[in-house]
XYZ file of C-alpha atoms in Angstrom:
727
model
C 0.000 0.000 0.000
C 1.471 3.353 -1.054
C 1.847 6.221 1.440
C 3.429 8.678 -0.955
C 0.564 11.162 -0.640
C 1.010 11.451 3.144
C 3.122 14.128 4.784
C 5.566 13.278 7.558
C 3.165 13.728 10.480
C 0.316 11.957 8.680
C 2.608 9.005 7.941
C 3.732 8.787 11.580
C 0.117 8.838 12.794
C -0.827 6.101 10.317
C 2.065 3.836 11.356
C 1.729 4.347 15.135
C 0.721 1.096 16.837
C 0.733 -0.391 20.320
C -0.509 2.656 22.242
C -3.696 4.733 22.303
C -3.509 7.343 19.529
C -4.990 10.839 19.579
C -4.890 12.721 16.279
C -5.748 16.416 16.381
C -6.758 17.003 12.777
C -7.053 20.704 12.016
C -9.485 21.956 9.394
C -8.525 20.836 5.897
C -5.577 18.781 7.162
C -6.501 15.457 5.543
C -8.384 13.792 8.407
C -10.246 11.229 6.311
C -7.070 10.437 4.359
C -5.226 9.574 7.587
C -8.104 7.546 9.004
C -8.561 5.421 5.878
C -4.804 4.955 5.413
C -4.529 3.788 9.030
C -7.237 1.162 8.571
C -5.574 -0.037 5.369
C -2.138 -0.038 7.077
C -3.382 -2.222 9.934
C -4.717 -4.759 7.448
C -1.865 -4.544 4.936
C 0.826 -5.103 7.598
C -1.164 -7.894 9.279
C -1.187 -5.973 12.535
C -4.923 -6.568 12.999
C -7.296 -8.689 10.928
C -9.962 -6.747 9.054
C -12.792 -8.426 10.964
C -11.204 -7.347 14.268
C -11.263 -3.632 13.402
C -14.132 -1.358 14.428
C -14.358 2.081 12.811
C -17.086 4.436 14.018
C -18.243 7.723 12.508
C -21.319 9.970 12.654
C -23.008 9.682 9.268
C -23.758 6.826 6.907
C -22.338 8.899 4.061
C -18.986 9.266 5.853
C -18.942 5.547 6.652
C -19.590 4.639 3.012
C -16.869 7.006 1.805
C -14.365 5.498 4.243
C -15.260 1.976 3.152
C -14.719 2.829 -0.519
C -11.409 4.570 0.120
C -10.051 1.689 2.226
C -11.034 -0.786 -0.490
C -9.265 1.338 -3.111
C -6.090 1.589 -0.996
C -6.062 -2.197 -0.664
C -6.600 -2.536 -4.428
C -10.263 -3.552 -4.054
C -9.439 -6.487 -1.831
C -12.570 -7.623 0.027
C -12.405 -6.425 3.625
C -14.785 -7.111 6.492
C -14.062 -4.075 8.644
C -16.904 -3.281 11.037
C -17.574 0.258 9.863
C -20.651 2.335 10.643
C -22.291 4.999 12.766
C -22.577 4.738 16.536
C -26.295 4.010 16.234
C -25.911 1.337 13.563
C -23.092 -0.459 15.419
C -25.053 -0.383 18.690
C -28.231 -1.615 16.986
C -26.235 -4.515 15.563
C -25.047 -5.454 19.052
C -28.543 -5.223 20.509
C -30.077 -7.453 17.824
C -27.751 -10.194 19.018
C -27.615 -9.529 22.736
C -30.713 -7.647 23.897
C -32.325 -10.862 25.185
C -29.986 -10.503 28.195
C -32.007 -7.409 29.117
C -35.413 -9.073 28.720
C -36.251 -7.794 25.217
C -36.566 -9.950 22.132
C -34.409 -9.560 19.030
C -37.299 -8.212 16.947
C -37.579 -5.044 19.057
C -38.917 -1.887 17.412
C -36.977 1.364 17.150
C -39.263 4.314 17.877
C -38.646 7.547 15.984
C -39.578 10.986 17.331
C -43.238 10.751 16.308
C -43.541 7.319 17.906
C -41.948 8.652 21.095
C -44.369 11.580 21.281
C -47.327 9.243 20.789
C -46.078 6.967 23.557
C -45.562 9.943 25.887
C -49.194 10.967 25.249
C -50.344 7.500 26.323
C -48.206 7.693 29.474
C -49.518 11.169 30.362
C -53.116 10.038 29.937
C -52.515 6.961 32.078
C -50.981 9.164 34.792
C -53.940 11.568 34.509
C -51.623 14.554 34.038
C -53.495 17.670 32.795
C -52.755 18.628 29.197
C -51.888 22.204 30.147
C -49.268 21.081 32.710
C -46.656 19.596 30.367
C -46.700 18.833 26.643
C -45.628 15.519 25.084
C -42.933 17.306 23.057
C -41.546 18.960 26.164
C -41.457 15.633 27.982
C -39.694 13.925 25.084
C -36.955 16.584 25.091
C -36.522 16.208 28.862
C -36.244 12.416 28.642
C -33.653 12.762 25.880
C -31.701 15.158 28.115
C -31.698 12.593 30.945
C -30.464 9.875 28.619
C -27.696 11.994 27.081
C -26.415 12.655 30.607
C -26.740 8.928 31.488
C -29.254 9.747 34.200
C -31.435 6.682 34.759
C -35.063 6.977 35.987
C -34.261 5.999 39.592
C -31.438 8.561 39.711
C -33.722 11.234 38.245
C -36.243 10.511 40.998
C -33.630 10.611 43.771
C -32.275 13.959 42.533
C -35.705 15.577 42.066
C -36.687 18.240 44.603
C -39.251 20.475 42.912
C -42.721 19.163 42.069
C -42.115 19.541 38.315
C -38.795 17.654 38.614
C -40.520 14.808 40.450
C -43.233 14.752 37.767
C -40.686 14.519 34.953
C -38.835 11.738 36.763
C -42.025 9.736 37.273
C -43.053 10.198 33.621
C -39.542 9.111 32.567
C -39.834 5.926 34.643
C -43.271 5.080 33.251
C -42.124 5.911 29.704
C -39.250 3.432 29.982
C -41.630 0.836 31.373
C -43.996 1.421 28.441
C -41.118 1.084 25.966
C -40.172 -2.236 27.523
C -43.791 -3.462 27.409
C -43.862 -2.570 23.711
C -40.544 -4.368 23.139
C -39.249 -1.081 21.780
C -36.280 1.252 22.157
C -35.828 4.867 21.145
C -32.769 6.380 19.460
C -31.160 7.335 22.769
C -31.634 3.767 24.033
C -29.613 2.459 21.097
C -26.581 4.070 22.736
C -27.527 3.453 26.379
C -28.664 -0.172 26.364
C -25.293 -1.559 25.158
C -23.711 0.135 28.195
C -26.285 -1.499 30.457
C -25.594 -4.788 28.700
C -21.830 -4.504 29.288
C -22.335 -3.603 32.967
C -24.642 -6.538 33.682
C -22.891 -9.108 31.506
C -19.078 -8.917 31.680
C -18.823 -11.975 29.404
C -20.661 -10.155 26.628
C -18.314 -7.182 26.999
C -15.277 -9.467 26.877
C -16.596 -11.103 23.717
C -16.772 -7.744 21.878
C -13.367 -6.701 23.186
C -11.950 -9.851 21.617
C -13.904 -9.293 18.406
C -12.827 -5.658 18.091
C -9.137 -5.534 18.864
C -8.597 -2.118 17.329
C -11.063 0.778 17.468
C -11.026 3.962 15.395
C -13.351 6.916 15.956
C -13.936 9.782 13.534
C -15.100 13.278 14.656
C -14.290 12.387 18.251
C -14.922 15.956 19.414
C -18.631 15.419 18.680
C -19.113 12.422 20.994
C -21.534 12.662 23.900
C -21.314 10.842 27.228
C -22.932 7.530 26.130
C -20.710 7.376 23.009
C -17.635 8.127 25.105
C -18.529 5.357 27.563
C -19.163 2.918 24.687
C -15.609 3.429 23.377
C -14.136 3.348 26.876
C -15.810 0.004 27.629
C -14.654 -1.643 24.404
C -11.059 -0.353 24.577
C -10.789 -0.713 28.337
C -8.523 -3.767 28.385
C -6.393 -3.604 25.218
C -6.529 0.225 24.812
C -5.901 -0.166 21.097
C -7.896 2.904 20.150
C -7.279 5.722 17.705
C -9.462 8.824 17.745
C -9.405 11.622 15.194
C -10.950 15.040 15.721
C -10.505 18.748 16.191
C -11.524 20.428 19.419
C -11.653 23.736 17.514
C -14.550 22.314 15.483
C -16.630 21.111 18.432
C -19.921 22.921 17.738
C -22.634 20.555 18.980
C -22.586 21.132 22.731
C -26.252 22.156 22.531
C -27.177 18.589 21.589
C -24.980 16.787 24.120
C -21.478 16.684 22.583
C -18.786 17.106 25.239
C -15.503 18.738 24.189
C -13.841 17.277 27.280
C -13.910 13.844 25.672
C -11.145 14.828 23.245
C -9.320 17.243 25.568
C -9.165 14.619 28.354
C -8.294 11.689 26.085
C -4.778 11.386 27.526
C -6.139 11.291 31.092
C -8.698 8.652 30.152
C -6.472 6.222 28.278
C -2.979 7.183 29.463
C 0.427 6.540 27.854
C -0.844 7.626 24.447
C 0.748 9.126 21.372
C -0.531 12.517 20.225
C -0.226 13.768 16.662
C -1.179 17.195 15.401
C -2.080 17.534 11.738
C -1.342 21.217 11.283
C -0.800 21.528 7.538
C -3.959 22.827 5.920
C -4.496 21.831 2.276
C -7.771 23.728 1.774
C -7.562 27.426 2.602
C -5.273 30.239 1.504
C -2.859 31.813 3.989
C -4.849 34.930 4.861
C -8.017 32.890 5.552
C -6.182 30.398 7.727
C -4.323 33.042 9.730
C -7.555 34.952 10.309
C -9.337 31.798 11.515
C -6.452 30.868 13.811
C -6.274 34.367 15.287
C -9.935 34.103 16.280
C -10.012 30.594 17.771
C -6.862 31.280 19.823
C -9.054 33.442 22.062
C -10.657 30.284 23.453
C -9.132 29.009 26.702
C -10.661 25.542 26.478
C -8.618 24.142 23.585
C -5.482 22.209 22.743
C -2.731 24.500 21.367
C -2.025 24.021 17.672
C -0.795 26.176 14.794
C -2.245 25.508 11.357
C 0.085 26.167 8.423
C -1.246 26.919 4.946
C -0.032 24.642 2.157
C -1.522 27.061 -0.385
C -0.478 30.610 -1.309
C -1.269 33.577 0.925
C -4.235 34.471 -1.307
C -6.601 37.422 -0.970
C -7.506 39.295 2.180
C -10.907 38.717 3.718
C -13.505 41.163 2.396
C -15.373 43.104 5.093
C -18.625 44.721 3.956
C -20.708 47.051 6.126
C -24.315 47.594 5.047
C -27.276 49.632 6.240
C -29.592 46.681 6.877
C -30.210 43.050 5.964
C -31.789 43.987 2.615
C -28.714 45.923 1.581
C -26.602 43.066 2.930
C -28.373 40.687 0.543
C -27.818 43.113 -2.335
C -24.129 43.334 -1.395
C -23.845 39.554 -1.553
C -25.341 39.551 -5.058
C -23.054 42.392 -6.126
C -19.900 40.662 -4.863
C -21.034 37.386 -6.389
C -21.543 39.023 -9.796
C -18.036 40.507 -9.688
C -16.508 37.139 -8.743
C -18.282 35.473 -11.667
C -17.195 38.114 -14.168
C -13.604 38.588 -12.986
C -12.718 35.102 -11.774
C -14.959 33.125 -14.167
C -16.536 31.230 -11.266
C -19.647 29.028 -11.342
C -22.655 29.465 -9.054
C -21.694 26.235 -7.284
C -18.431 27.872 -6.153
C -20.300 30.038 -3.618
C -21.711 29.325 -0.160
C -23.668 31.852 1.915
C -23.518 30.930 5.601
C -25.675 32.355 8.406
C -26.275 31.715 12.106
C -30.071 31.257 12.043
C -32.414 29.890 9.397
C -34.620 32.998 9.388
C -31.727 35.010 7.894
C -32.152 33.197 4.585
C -35.347 35.103 3.695
C -33.779 38.410 2.611
C -31.030 36.505 0.771
C -33.575 34.339 -1.046
C -35.620 37.370 -2.071
C -32.556 39.136 -3.485
C -31.394 36.021 -5.329
C -34.810 35.444 -6.869
C -35.122 39.048 -8.017
C -31.684 38.789 -9.643
C -32.470 35.407 -11.196
C -29.586 33.683 -9.377
C -30.161 29.950 -8.826
C -29.660 28.746 -5.265
C -30.133 25.717 -3.088
C -30.792 25.580 0.653
C -28.943 22.801 2.486
C -30.192 21.567 5.829
C -33.462 23.433 5.521
C -36.294 24.351 3.211
C -36.924 27.505 1.252
C -38.381 30.284 3.367
C -41.743 30.427 1.591
C -41.994 26.625 1.586
C -41.690 26.221 5.351
C -44.866 24.931 6.973
C -45.464 27.970 9.147
C -45.072 30.270 6.129
C -47.256 28.113 3.874
C -49.940 28.218 6.594
C -49.838 32.009 6.564
C -49.910 32.086 2.769
C -52.886 29.719 2.943
C -54.817 32.190 5.082
C -53.964 35.090 2.781
C -54.853 33.155 -0.370
C -58.219 32.210 1.086
C -58.920 35.797 2.159
C -58.159 37.019 -1.362
C -59.971 34.144 -3.071
C -62.732 32.639 -0.913
C -63.236 29.845 -3.474
C -59.764 28.461 -2.755
C -60.774 25.204 -1.049
C -57.185 23.859 -1.074
C -56.043 26.743 1.126
C -59.132 26.303 3.278
C -58.333 22.648 3.920
C -54.807 23.633 4.905
C -55.686 26.265 7.503
C -59.195 25.490 8.771
C -57.743 23.633 11.772
C -54.704 25.813 12.328
C -54.147 26.778 15.055
C -55.785 23.508 16.237
C -59.447 24.048 17.133
C -61.027 20.591 16.842
C -62.017 20.635 13.162
C -61.029 17.217 11.836
C -60.846 15.684 8.375
C -64.325 14.118 8.697
C -65.845 17.512 9.476
C -64.191 19.032 6.410
C -65.549 16.169 4.298
C -69.070 16.927 5.575
C -68.607 20.555 4.509
C -67.549 19.483 1.003
C -70.622 17.268 0.627
C -72.966 20.001 1.899
C -71.439 22.623 -0.445
C -71.947 20.312 -3.420
C -75.509 19.545 -2.292
C -76.453 23.227 -1.824
C -74.356 24.349 -4.818
C -72.699 27.119 -2.809
C -69.111 28.006 -1.933
C -67.568 25.797 0.701
C -66.779 28.814 2.882
C -70.476 29.746 3.097
C -71.331 26.248 4.342
C -69.318 26.932 7.486
C -71.838 29.566 8.592
C -74.567 26.964 9.037
C -72.994 23.951 10.793
C -76.362 22.791 12.188
C -77.469 21.887 8.643
C -74.715 19.254 8.605
C -75.555 17.951 12.063
C -72.485 19.590 13.571
C -72.977 21.060 17.035
C -71.084 22.089 20.122
C -67.397 23.004 20.022
C -66.917 22.044 16.378
C -69.854 24.173 15.298
C -68.431 27.143 17.164
C -64.998 26.621 15.562
C -66.521 26.531 12.059
C -68.496 29.722 12.654
C -65.481 31.570 14.075
C -63.341 30.552 11.091
C -66.056 31.708 8.678
C -66.387 35.081 10.428
C -62.608 35.567 10.458
C -62.171 34.947 6.720
C -65.208 37.048 5.794
C -64.050 39.923 8.002
C -60.607 40.111 6.427
C -61.988 39.642 2.937
C -64.083 42.763 3.508
C -61.058 44.603 4.961
C -58.938 44.021 1.840
C -59.650 47.454 0.294
C -59.362 49.228 3.657
C -56.039 47.944 5.026
C -52.656 47.740 3.371
C -51.053 44.298 3.226
C -48.749 44.849 6.203
C -51.542 46.028 8.510
C -53.817 43.181 7.466
C -51.173 40.479 8.038
C -50.267 41.868 11.483
C -53.841 41.909 12.753
C -54.624 38.528 11.151
C -51.723 36.847 12.952
C -53.016 38.269 16.230
C -56.739 37.547 15.767
C -56.344 34.081 14.249
C -54.351 32.950 17.297
C -51.231 32.086 15.266
C -49.020 34.436 17.294
C -50.188 33.087 20.659
C -49.955 29.511 19.381
C -46.227 29.782 18.675
C -45.353 32.097 21.561
C -47.033 29.853 24.152
C -45.685 26.591 22.741
C -43.117 24.693 24.819
C -41.769 22.891 21.768
C -38.226 24.261 21.240
C -38.691 24.074 17.440
C -41.591 26.551 17.642
C -39.217 29.311 18.752
C -37.666 29.343 15.290
C -41.086 28.963 13.635
C -42.248 32.078 15.466
C -39.111 33.911 14.306
C -40.020 32.946 10.741
C -43.593 34.212 11.185
C -42.190 37.574 12.297
C -39.760 37.522 9.383
C -42.752 36.989 7.073
C -44.317 40.223 8.367
C -41.120 42.013 7.458
C -41.187 40.578 3.927
C -44.689 42.057 3.459
C -43.462 45.425 4.773
C -40.564 45.376 2.333
C -42.931 44.587 -0.526
C -45.095 47.572 0.416
C -41.979 49.776 0.521
C -41.044 48.688 -3.000
C -44.624 48.800 -4.283
C -46.533 51.583 -2.435
C -49.588 50.970 -4.640
C -49.420 47.196 -4.240
C -51.957 45.128 -2.369
C -52.159 41.677 -0.810
C -53.079 40.048 -4.114
C -49.973 41.554 -5.744
C -47.795 40.282 -2.890
C -49.131 36.726 -3.257
C -48.602 36.917 -7.011
C -44.998 38.089 -6.608
C -44.132 35.344 -4.130
C -45.712 32.719 -6.390
C -43.895 34.003 -9.470
C -40.528 34.260 -7.763
C -40.822 30.767 -6.325
C -41.625 29.383 -9.769
C -38.343 30.772 -11.145
C -36.567 27.734 -9.737
C -38.057 25.639 -12.532
C -35.961 27.622 -15.016
C -32.629 27.094 -13.296
C -29.830 24.613 -13.854
C -30.330 21.942 -11.201
C -26.624 21.350 -10.627
C -25.108 24.830 -10.721
C -26.498 26.777 -7.780
C -25.316 29.021 -4.993
C -25.498 27.175 -1.659
C -27.314 28.727 1.312
C -26.979 27.052 4.695
C -26.483 27.554 8.411
C -22.948 27.429 9.738
C -23.758 24.183 11.567
C -24.825 22.541 8.302
C -21.584 23.609 6.575
C -19.292 21.517 8.773
C -17.261 19.071 6.681
C -17.834 20.945 3.413
C -15.632 23.311 1.404
C -16.220 26.033 -1.214
C -13.972 28.332 -3.258
C -15.836 31.420 -1.967
C -17.682 31.769 1.349
C -19.914 34.614 2.583
C -20.685 34.801 6.316
C -23.659 37.098 6.876
C -25.142 38.678 9.990
C -21.878 39.266 11.839
C -23.297 41.385 14.645
C -23.090 40.851 18.376
C -26.395 39.356 19.462
C -26.879 37.478 16.218
C -23.429 35.927 15.836
C -22.555 35.344 18.589
C -26.131 34.962 19.821
C -27.281 37.057 22.762
C -27.768 33.882 24.802
C -24.069 33.059 24.418
C -22.790 36.395 25.714
C -23.461 35.495 29.346
C -21.687 32.129 29.276
C -17.990 31.618 28.600
C -18.642 28.026 27.522
C -21.352 29.033 25.030
C -19.330 31.960 23.720
C -16.371 29.680 23.042
C -18.634 27.322 21.098
C -19.916 30.287 19.036
C -16.284 31.240 18.347
C -15.554 27.681 17.201
C -18.583 27.935 14.921
C -17.122 31.084 13.342
C -13.818 29.235 12.923
C -15.658 26.420 11.137
C -17.297 28.957 8.813
C -14.000 30.631 7.891
C -12.234 27.343 7.235
C -14.890 26.193 4.754
C -13.365 28.692 2.279
C -10.633 27.811 -0.154
C -9.852 31.115 -1.900
C -12.022 33.984 -0.678
C -14.104 35.011 2.351
C -16.608 37.876 2.595
C -17.687 38.982 6.077
C -20.995 40.879 6.176
C -22.598 42.955 8.910
C -25.482 45.429 9.039
C -25.910 48.545 11.175
C -29.676 47.969 11.385
C -31.415 44.616 11.392
C -35.067 44.082 12.092
C -35.536 40.745 13.757
C -38.717 39.015 14.897
C -40.887 41.830 13.609
C -39.436 44.399 16.011
C -38.214 47.907 15.290
C -34.714 48.386 13.915
C -32.011 46.888 16.111
C -28.813 48.864 15.989
C -26.130 46.294 15.323
C -22.550 46.365 16.534
C -20.073 44.447 14.444
C -19.369 41.015 15.933
C -16.534 40.734 18.436
C -15.225 37.895 16.277
C -14.477 40.356 13.457
C -12.471 42.473 15.885
C -10.384 39.403 16.720
C -9.095 39.245 13.143
C -5.922 41.340 12.573
C -6.699 44.437 10.499
C -3.986 43.588 7.981
C -5.975 40.456 7.044
C -9.095 42.480 6.186
C -10.021 44.537 3.148
C -12.909 46.927 3.760
C -15.185 46.968 0.724
C -17.595 49.887 0.392
C -21.058 49.140 -0.931
C -24.133 51.287 -1.460
C -27.131 49.642 -3.023
C -29.460 51.261 -5.540
C -31.927 51.700 -2.686
C -31.736 54.894 -0.647
C -33.758 55.023 2.532
C -35.272 58.121 4.070
C -36.643 57.765 7.561
C -39.910 59.633 7.973
C -40.893 60.778 11.489
C -41.806 58.378 14.210
C -41.504 58.633 17.976
C -38.666 56.773 19.747
C -39.595 53.169 20.411
C -42.367 53.216 17.835
C -42.416 51.539 14.447
C -40.864 53.883 11.882
C -42.016 53.718 8.296
C -39.256 53.698 5.726
C -39.775 55.154 2.268
C -37.683 53.524 -0.443
C -36.707 55.129 -3.729
C -34.580 53.517 -6.399
C -31.916 55.533 -8.122
C -30.041 55.023 -11.373
C -31.858 51.943 -12.618
C -31.744 51.061 -16.313
C -34.959 49.569 -17.645
C -36.894 49.565 -20.883
C -40.097 48.283 -22.300
C -38.843 45.150 -23.990
C -40.318 43.229 -26.917
C -40.288 39.538 -27.772
C -37.340 38.698 -30.001
C -35.076 41.518 -28.781
C -31.521 40.749 -27.659
C -30.410 41.779 -24.172
C -27.333 41.497 -21.973
C -27.262 40.451 -18.309
C -24.270 41.020 -16.002
C -24.020 37.332 -15.074
C -25.789 35.309 -17.755
C -24.470 37.225 -20.745
C -26.379 37.680 -24.012
C -29.854 36.282 -24.530
C -33.097 36.713 -26.415
C -36.455 37.790 -24.946
C -38.890 34.899 -25.447
C -41.848 36.054 -23.299
C -42.931 39.094 -21.287
C -45.670 40.499 -19.104
C -46.331 43.951 -17.675
C -44.716 47.218 -18.689
C -41.924 49.576 -17.654
C -40.061 48.805 -14.466
C -42.718 46.250 -13.469
C -42.156 44.263 -16.626
C -41.227 40.581 -16.287
C -39.309 38.886 -19.068
C -38.523 35.302 -19.969
C -35.082 35.074 -21.602
C -33.255 32.280 -23.388
C -29.514 32.808 -22.986
C -26.785 31.601 -25.345
C -25.912 28.464 -23.366
C -29.550 27.305 -23.352
C -30.246 28.635 -19.843
C -33.810 29.920 -19.375
C -34.604 32.690 -16.890
C -37.637 34.678 -15.786
C -36.499 38.064 -14.497
C -38.110 41.144 -12.987
C -36.801 44.010 -15.160
C -36.572 46.447 -12.255
C -34.008 44.283 -10.508
C -32.304 42.515 -13.414
C -30.453 45.587 -14.767
C -30.838 44.339 -18.343
C -29.398 46.258 -21.283
C -30.678 46.220 -24.836
C -28.115 45.407 -27.506
C -28.245 45.925 -31.237
C -27.559 42.314 -32.160
C -27.282 38.990 -30.397
C -23.747 38.402 -31.746
C -24.718 34.888 -32.619
């Protein structure tokens, strides 16, 4: 097996044998290369048989990639390495051994929905009031207990408050119910093997003999049960090799414990430590900037990454007025990169701290006709909470829209089930009237009591806002609708942690309506719905494989891009306000920034706004993130940007909502005709194939020279007429 593509330190780490091995693998330092070469080395040199090697990682994709690379290194020789995720390896053990714990081998694995359903059954059996705790809240609490290896009896003994005692009792009954159902949940997949090893030393000894060498990828992301699993298996022979980077430990919020990698030497003793410090991904300026930031963390192992590549360009720092101008600045910088550096859309990644930040970016990209893809999330206007709002608005505008009615008639939940809706459909067909009007006479369908009241209230709500359409502007109507329909209270009063972000998105939706009204003072709700629908449909015109990537910083871990934008770099957003009061949380936020910077190969743009409206509030005056200040000034290039939008603040008392008038300056647009040739800054020369509207509101469908089809809004596309197509 050849090791010619390994540097000196990588080669030493691969060949180390006989002691526990800790490999600190800095960003872009060839972690997977070392791990796969080490597995192949163990087999090739007959140090350990393939079937006696266990390699554990965090994703099935990573496991498959490692398997393929090992096979290639060994010239496609069949190997039987036990390679998989923690959950898959543990499930494999339990299928064989769980009978020792009283289960049968055909046990079920409950997913989140199954767990919530089971919690509901337990709560009902315990006669716990529905308004005391929610099933989702209980499920999160039980998962917390399990991640900390707190068993039900221990939870009960440690409980002092009434609510703590209640949670502990529910936890105990939940585990009993799981056992009675011959089922385990995802946390149990990691915990039950530990229980098995504790109660059955012979079973533990069997797996220690089977797995004589253990390798762990992304060790900095292990939680307590995963740590204990490795410690049990390697406890006697201590033939274990872990690879990770404490500077990329960013999952503390879901149980990962950075101490697992930092305390490795204390745990296993007499180990060899290797530091992979040569970075093969990023240019010198990017790497030095990232290192200068993460060095401010106290809780880390010292290391100094060295760039293999040239020094490259400085990091671009762009200050903008608000998040809308920030999105425009991203598009502007992206256009310049494409024109000057001949880059593809797929060369760019836009990273942000929270999902709700994607909305202004998506709007700007759609207006400019730039194809994009959201990783680790869904498009803003396709998220459930946003589609629910759009459903309400569509029904208010068009009361015949029965599809929208079906979507929202029981949201927020009010007891109107599918069978009730079916009765309404039948009655509407029988009476030959609109389905909405049927709701005003529930008695005719034999519907009484609470359901009848819910139908009448829904009917009155839709009718009221339908009549208010000519009297209220879109922003005012949406605000009052969210209040009166109960949507705002539904999300604000929910104890489901996921609903916090959903509520943020609802507030972000209000802002998108406000921005539409600023751009289109004469526009109404119908126009807004039309614009959103049209812009969303643009995706059908785009190349499926060549898109700008939008994602959260957490989702970007493990990926790399030639050019990376990090948006929203203001204290309170990144780092989050909640992290400013905790040194531990702030250090994790700093590591997250480090991860974002080290995704970039050639160029980084850092973006921050002086004003950013979040969660539907007034303007928040942003201060540039402390992380930006931790980058040496000589590594930064300040790039000035002023969008075509100029904003004039009109009146308003302090603390009150201030209306912002928007005027567009120096915009080139024409009334285009089918068949005319035009030029676009990014897509080049094309021919107008279809159009609608006139003047700056005109929309055009263009076929460009390379066969790419685009629908563009003229006002934002900055198209120029040309005399000939140069074909």
